[in-house]
CSV table of C-alpha atoms and ligand atoms in Angstrom, one decimal:
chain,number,residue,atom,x,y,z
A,18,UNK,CA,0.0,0.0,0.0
A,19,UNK,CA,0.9,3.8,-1.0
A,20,UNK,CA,2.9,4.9,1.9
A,21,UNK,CA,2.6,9.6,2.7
A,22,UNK,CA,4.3,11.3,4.3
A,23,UNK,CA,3.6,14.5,6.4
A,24,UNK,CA,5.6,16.9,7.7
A,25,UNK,CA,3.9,18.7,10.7
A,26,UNK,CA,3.4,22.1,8.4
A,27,UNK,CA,0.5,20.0,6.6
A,28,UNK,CA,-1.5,18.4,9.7
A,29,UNK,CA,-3.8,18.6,12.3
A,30,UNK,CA,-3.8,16.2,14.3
A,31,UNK,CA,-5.6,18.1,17.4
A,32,UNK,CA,-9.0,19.2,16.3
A,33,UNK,CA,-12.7,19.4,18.2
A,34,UNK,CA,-16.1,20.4,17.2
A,35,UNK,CA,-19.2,20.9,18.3
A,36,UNK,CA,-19.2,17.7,19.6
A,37,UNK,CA,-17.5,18.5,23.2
A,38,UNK,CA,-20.0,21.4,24.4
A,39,UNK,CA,-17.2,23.9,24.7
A,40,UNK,CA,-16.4,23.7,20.8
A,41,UNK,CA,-18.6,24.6,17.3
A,42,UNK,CA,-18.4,23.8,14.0
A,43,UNK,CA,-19.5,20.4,12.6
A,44,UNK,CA,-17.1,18.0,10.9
A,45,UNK,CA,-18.0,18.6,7.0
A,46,UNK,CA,-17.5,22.2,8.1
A,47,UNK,CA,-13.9,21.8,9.8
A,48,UNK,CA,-12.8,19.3,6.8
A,49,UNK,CA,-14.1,22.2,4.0
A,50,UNK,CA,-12.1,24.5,6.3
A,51,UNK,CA,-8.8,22.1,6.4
A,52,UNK,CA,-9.1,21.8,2.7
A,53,UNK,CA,-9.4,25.9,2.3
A,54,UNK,CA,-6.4,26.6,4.8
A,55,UNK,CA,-4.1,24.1,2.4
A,56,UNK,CA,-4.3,21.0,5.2
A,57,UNK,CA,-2.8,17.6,4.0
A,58,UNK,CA,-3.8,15.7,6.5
A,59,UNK,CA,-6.7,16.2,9.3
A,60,UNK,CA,-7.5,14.4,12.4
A,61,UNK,CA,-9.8,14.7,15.2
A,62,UNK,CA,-10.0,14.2,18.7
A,63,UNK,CA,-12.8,15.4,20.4
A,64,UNK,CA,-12.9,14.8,23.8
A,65,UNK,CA,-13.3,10.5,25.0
A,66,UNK,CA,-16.4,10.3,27.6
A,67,UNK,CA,-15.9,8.3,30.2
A,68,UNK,CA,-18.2,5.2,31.0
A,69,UNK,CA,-19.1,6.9,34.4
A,70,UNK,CA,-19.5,10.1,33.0
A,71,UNK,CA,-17.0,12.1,34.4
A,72,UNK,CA,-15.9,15.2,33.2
A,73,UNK,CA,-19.6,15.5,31.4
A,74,UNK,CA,-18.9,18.8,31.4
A,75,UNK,CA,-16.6,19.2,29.0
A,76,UNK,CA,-17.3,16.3,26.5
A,77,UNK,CA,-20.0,14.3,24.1
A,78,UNK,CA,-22.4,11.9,26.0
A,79,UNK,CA,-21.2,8.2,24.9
A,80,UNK,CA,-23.9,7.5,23.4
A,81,UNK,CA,-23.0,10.5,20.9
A,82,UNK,CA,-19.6,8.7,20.3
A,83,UNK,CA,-21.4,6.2,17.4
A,84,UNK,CA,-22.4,9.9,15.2
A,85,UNK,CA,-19.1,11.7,15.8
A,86,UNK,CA,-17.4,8.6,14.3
A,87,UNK,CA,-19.8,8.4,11.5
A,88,UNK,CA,-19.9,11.9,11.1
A,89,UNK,CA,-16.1,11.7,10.3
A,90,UNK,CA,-16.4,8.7,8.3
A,91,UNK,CA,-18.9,10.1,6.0
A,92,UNK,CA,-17.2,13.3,5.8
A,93,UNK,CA,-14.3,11.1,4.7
A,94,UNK,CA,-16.0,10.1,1.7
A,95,UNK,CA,-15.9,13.4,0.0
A,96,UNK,CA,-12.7,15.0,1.2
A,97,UNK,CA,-9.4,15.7,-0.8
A,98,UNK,CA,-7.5,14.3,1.8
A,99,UNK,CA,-7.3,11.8,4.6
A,100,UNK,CA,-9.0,12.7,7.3
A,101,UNK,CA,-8.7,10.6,10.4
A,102,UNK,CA,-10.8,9.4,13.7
A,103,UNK,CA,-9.3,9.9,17.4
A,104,UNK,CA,-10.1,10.9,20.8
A,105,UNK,CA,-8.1,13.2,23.4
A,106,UNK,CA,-8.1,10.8,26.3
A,107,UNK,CA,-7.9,12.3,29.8
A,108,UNK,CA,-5.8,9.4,31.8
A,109,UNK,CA,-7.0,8.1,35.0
A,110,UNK,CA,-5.5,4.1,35.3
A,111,UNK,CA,-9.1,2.9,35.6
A,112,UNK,CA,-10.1,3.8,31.9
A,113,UNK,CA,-7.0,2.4,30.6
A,114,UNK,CA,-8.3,-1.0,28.9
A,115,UNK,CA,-11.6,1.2,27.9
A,116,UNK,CA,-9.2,3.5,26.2
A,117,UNK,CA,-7.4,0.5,24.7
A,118,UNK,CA,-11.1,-0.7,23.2
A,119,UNK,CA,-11.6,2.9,21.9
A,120,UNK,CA,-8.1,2.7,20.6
A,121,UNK,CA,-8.7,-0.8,18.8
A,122,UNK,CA,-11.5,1.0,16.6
A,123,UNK,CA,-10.4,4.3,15.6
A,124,UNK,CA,-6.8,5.9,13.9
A,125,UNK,CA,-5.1,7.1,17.0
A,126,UNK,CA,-6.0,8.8,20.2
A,127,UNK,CA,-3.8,11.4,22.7
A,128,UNK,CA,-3.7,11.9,26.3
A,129,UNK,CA,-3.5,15.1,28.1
A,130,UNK,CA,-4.5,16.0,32.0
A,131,UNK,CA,-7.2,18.9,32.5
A,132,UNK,CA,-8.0,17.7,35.8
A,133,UNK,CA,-6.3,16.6,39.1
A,134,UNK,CA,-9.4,15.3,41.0
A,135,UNK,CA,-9.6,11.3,41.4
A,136,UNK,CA,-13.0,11.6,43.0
A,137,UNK,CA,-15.7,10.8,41.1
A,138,UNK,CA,-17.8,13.7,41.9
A,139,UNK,CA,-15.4,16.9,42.4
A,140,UNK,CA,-13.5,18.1,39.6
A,141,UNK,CA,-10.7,20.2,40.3
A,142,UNK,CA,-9.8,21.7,36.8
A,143,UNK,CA,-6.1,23.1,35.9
A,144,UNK,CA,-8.2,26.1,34.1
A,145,UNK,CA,-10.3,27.1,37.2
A,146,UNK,CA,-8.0,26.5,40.4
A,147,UNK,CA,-4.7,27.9,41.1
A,148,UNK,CA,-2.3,25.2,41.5
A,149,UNK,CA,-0.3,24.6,44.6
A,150,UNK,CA,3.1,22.7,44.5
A,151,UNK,CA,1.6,19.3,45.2
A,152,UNK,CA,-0.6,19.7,42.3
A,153,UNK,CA,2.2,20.0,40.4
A,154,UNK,CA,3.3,16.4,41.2
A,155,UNK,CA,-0.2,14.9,41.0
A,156,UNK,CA,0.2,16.7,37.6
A,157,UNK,CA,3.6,14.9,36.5
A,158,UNK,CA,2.3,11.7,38.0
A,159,UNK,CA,-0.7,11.5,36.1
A,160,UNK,CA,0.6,12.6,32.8
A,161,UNK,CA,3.3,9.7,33.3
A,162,UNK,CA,1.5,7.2,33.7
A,163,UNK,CA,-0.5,8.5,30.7
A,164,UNK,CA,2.5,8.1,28.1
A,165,UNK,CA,3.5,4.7,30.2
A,166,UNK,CA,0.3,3.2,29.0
A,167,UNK,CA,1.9,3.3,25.4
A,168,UNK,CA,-1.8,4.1,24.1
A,169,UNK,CA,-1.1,7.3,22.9
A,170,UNK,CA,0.4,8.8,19.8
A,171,UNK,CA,1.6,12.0,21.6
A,172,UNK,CA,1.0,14.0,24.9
A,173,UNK,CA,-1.0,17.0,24.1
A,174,UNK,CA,0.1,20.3,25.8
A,175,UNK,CA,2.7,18.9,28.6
A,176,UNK,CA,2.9,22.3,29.9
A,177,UNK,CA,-0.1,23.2,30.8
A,178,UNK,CA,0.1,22.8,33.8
A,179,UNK,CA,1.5,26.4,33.8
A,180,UNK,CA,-1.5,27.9,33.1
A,181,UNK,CA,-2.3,28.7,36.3
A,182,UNK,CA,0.8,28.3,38.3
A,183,UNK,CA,2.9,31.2,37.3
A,184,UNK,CA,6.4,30.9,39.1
A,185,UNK,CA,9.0,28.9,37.8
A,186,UNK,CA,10.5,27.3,40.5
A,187,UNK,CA,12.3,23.7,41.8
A,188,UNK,CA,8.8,22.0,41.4
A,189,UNK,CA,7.7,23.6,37.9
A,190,UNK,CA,11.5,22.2,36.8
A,191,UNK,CA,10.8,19.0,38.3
A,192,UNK,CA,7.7,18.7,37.3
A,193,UNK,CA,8.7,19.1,33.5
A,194,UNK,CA,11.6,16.9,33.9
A,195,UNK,CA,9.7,14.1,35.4
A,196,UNK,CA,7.3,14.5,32.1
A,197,UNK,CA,10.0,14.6,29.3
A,198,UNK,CA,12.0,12.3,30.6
A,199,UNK,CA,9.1,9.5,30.7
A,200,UNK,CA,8.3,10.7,27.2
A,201,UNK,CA,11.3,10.1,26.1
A,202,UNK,CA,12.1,6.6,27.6
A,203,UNK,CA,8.3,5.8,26.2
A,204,UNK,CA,9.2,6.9,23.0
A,205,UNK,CA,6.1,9.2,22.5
A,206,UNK,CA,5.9,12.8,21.4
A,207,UNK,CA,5.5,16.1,23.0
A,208,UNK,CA,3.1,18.9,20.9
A,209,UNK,CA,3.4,22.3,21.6
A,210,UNK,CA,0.1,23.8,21.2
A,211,UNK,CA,-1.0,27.0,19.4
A,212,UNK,CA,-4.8,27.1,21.8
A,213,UNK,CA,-2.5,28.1,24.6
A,214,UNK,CA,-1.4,31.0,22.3
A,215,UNK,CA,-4.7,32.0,21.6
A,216,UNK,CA,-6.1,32.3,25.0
A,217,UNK,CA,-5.0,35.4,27.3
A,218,UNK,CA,-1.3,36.2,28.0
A,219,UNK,CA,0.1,35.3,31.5
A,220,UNK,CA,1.5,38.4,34.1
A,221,UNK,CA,4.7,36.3,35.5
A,222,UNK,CA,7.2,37.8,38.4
A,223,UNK,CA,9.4,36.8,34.7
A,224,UNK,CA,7.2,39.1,32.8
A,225,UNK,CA,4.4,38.3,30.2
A,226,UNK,CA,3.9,34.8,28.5
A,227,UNK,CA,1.9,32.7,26.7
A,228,UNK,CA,-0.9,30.8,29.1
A,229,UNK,CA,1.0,28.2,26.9
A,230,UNK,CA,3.6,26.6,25.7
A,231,UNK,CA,6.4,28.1,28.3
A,232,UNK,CA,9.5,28.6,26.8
A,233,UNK,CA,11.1,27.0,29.9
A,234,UNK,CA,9.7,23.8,29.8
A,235,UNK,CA,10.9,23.7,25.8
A,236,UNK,CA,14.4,24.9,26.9
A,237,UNK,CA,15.0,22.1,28.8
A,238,UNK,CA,12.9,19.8,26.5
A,239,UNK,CA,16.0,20.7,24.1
A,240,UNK,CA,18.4,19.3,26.4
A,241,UNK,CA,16.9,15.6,25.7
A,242,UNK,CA,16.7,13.4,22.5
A,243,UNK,CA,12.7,14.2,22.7
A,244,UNK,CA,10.4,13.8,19.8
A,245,UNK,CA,8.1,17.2,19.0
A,246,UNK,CA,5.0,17.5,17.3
A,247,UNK,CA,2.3,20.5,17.4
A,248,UNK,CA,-1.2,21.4,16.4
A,249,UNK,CA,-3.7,23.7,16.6
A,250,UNK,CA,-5.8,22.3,19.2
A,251,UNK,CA,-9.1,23.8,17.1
A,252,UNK,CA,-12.2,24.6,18.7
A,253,UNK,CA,-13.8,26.3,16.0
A,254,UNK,CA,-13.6,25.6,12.2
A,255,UNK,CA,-11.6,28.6,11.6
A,256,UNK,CA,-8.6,27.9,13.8
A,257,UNK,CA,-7.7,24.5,11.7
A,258,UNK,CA,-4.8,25.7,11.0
A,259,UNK,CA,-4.2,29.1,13.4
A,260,UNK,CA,-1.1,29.6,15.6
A,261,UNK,CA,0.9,27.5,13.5
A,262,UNK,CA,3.3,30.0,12.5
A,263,UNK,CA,3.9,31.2,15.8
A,264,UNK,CA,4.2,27.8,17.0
A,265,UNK,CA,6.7,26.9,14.3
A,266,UNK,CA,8.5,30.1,15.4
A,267,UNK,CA,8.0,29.1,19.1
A,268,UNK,CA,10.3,26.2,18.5
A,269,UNK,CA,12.7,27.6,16.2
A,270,UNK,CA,13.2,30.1,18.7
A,271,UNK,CA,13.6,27.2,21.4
A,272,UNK,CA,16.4,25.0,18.9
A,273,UNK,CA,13.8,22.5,18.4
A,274,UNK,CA,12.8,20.2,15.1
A,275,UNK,CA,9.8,18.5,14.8
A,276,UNK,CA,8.9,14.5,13.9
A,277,UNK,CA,6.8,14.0,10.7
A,278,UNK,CA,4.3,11.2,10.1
A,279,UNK,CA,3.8,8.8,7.7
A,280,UNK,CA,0.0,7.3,6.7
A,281,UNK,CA,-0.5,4.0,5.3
A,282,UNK,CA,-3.9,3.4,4.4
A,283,UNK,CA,-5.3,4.7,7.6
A,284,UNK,CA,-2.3,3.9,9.9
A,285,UNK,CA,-0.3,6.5,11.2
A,286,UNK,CA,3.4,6.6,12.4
A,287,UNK,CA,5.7,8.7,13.8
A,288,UNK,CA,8.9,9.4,12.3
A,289,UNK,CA,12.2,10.8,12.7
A,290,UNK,CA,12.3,12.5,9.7
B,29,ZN,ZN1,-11.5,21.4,24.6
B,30,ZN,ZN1,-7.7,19.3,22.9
């Protein structure tokens, strides 16, 4: 079979809809909008419910998962290029072999952490609360054991963390250390995401910043043989492909290169170069 590849100028690989609550647009209307913006390759992940409906808040009901994945299936049909089915998976150990059935069906998922509560009924979102320094390491933890489960095909927005926690200090270092080290012994990408760009800029005792990415955590990112992907994290049709230049610059800036992909049939792959 006809092996692509993609370099990550030409993807999106980190796209919701209308589907999650907190996003609009519906597929046929972000893959129109991917085709317009000069997208090779588009992929979505909407956020994965959970069987006991956590996080309900911010994500489909499951019995809405069976239309988004025919939604993007039928959208597939007509569109110029390949356009993939995935999930953004918020990691807690108990979903992991629900996430590895979800897996089994669709093109890929990601992980990422919005939320440090394990009880069932108290969220405790990274958006809402300001972090304290233990947070921090029930952060790190979490997202670890996320890329350990070796269910996902990169770690969306390791830094985010930093969104509300706005000192860099011993635990924000650690913290980010604990995360690119695991990602690099598991092999599994890093993004650096442009939403964090697009949302309000941070007052730090270092001066003003992105809510996200932090340049810190990508400067010592580029001290280890980590792989690095990025997206556009999309909420709306129009930002398919938006932040992507300032992203690109983000890492240029930071002395880092980015891994490229490579799609056969509908299986996708990470690659050096
Ligand atoms: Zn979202
Ligand atoms: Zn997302």
């Amino acid at each position: 079979m006809n092996t692509q590849h993609y370099i990550q100028q030409e993807t999106n690989l980190h796209t919701h809809s209308y589907f999650c609550g907190h996003g609009t647009g519906t597929i046929a209307e972000y893959v129109a909008e991917a085709q317009k913006q000069g997208l090779k390759l588009l992929g979505f992940s909407e956020h994965c419910p959970v069987e006991d409906n956590r996080w309900n808040r911010s994500r489909m009901a499951l019995e809405q998962m069976s239309i988004y994945e025919e939604d993007i299936a039928n959208a597939r049909v007509e569109a110029s290029l390949p356009i993939l089915t995935g999930y953004e998976c918020d990691y807690l150990p108990q979903y992991r072999s629900y996430y590895q059935e979800i897996g089994a069906r669709v093109d890929y998922l990601i992980c990422a952490i919005h939320d440090l509560s394990l009880e069932l009924e108290r969220e405790y979102s990274l958006f809402w609360n300001t972090l304290t320094k233990d947070d921090l390491h029930r952060y790190a933890d979490l997202y670890c054991q996320a890329l350990s489960s070796g269910l996902f095909l990169f770690g969306a927005h390791p830094d985010v963390f930093a969104y509300n926690y706005h000192t860099w200090d011993k635990e924000a270092e650690a913290c980010s250390r604990a995360i690119i080290e695991c990602a690099v012994a598991m092999d599994v990408p890093l993004e650096i995401n442009a939403n964090g760009m697009r949302k309000r800029k941070v007052d730090t005792p270092l001066g003003q910043r992105y809510s996200y990415p932090i340049s810190e955590f990508w400067q010592i990112a580029k001290t280890y043989p980590l792989k690095v992907v990025t997206n556009s994290d999309a909420h709306a049709p129009f930002e398919v492909n938006v932040g992507r230049k300032e992203c690109f610059s983000f890492a240029a800036e930071a002395g880092l290169s980015f891994v490229s992909y490579e799609l056969e049939g509908r299986n996708l792959k990470v690659v050096s170069s």
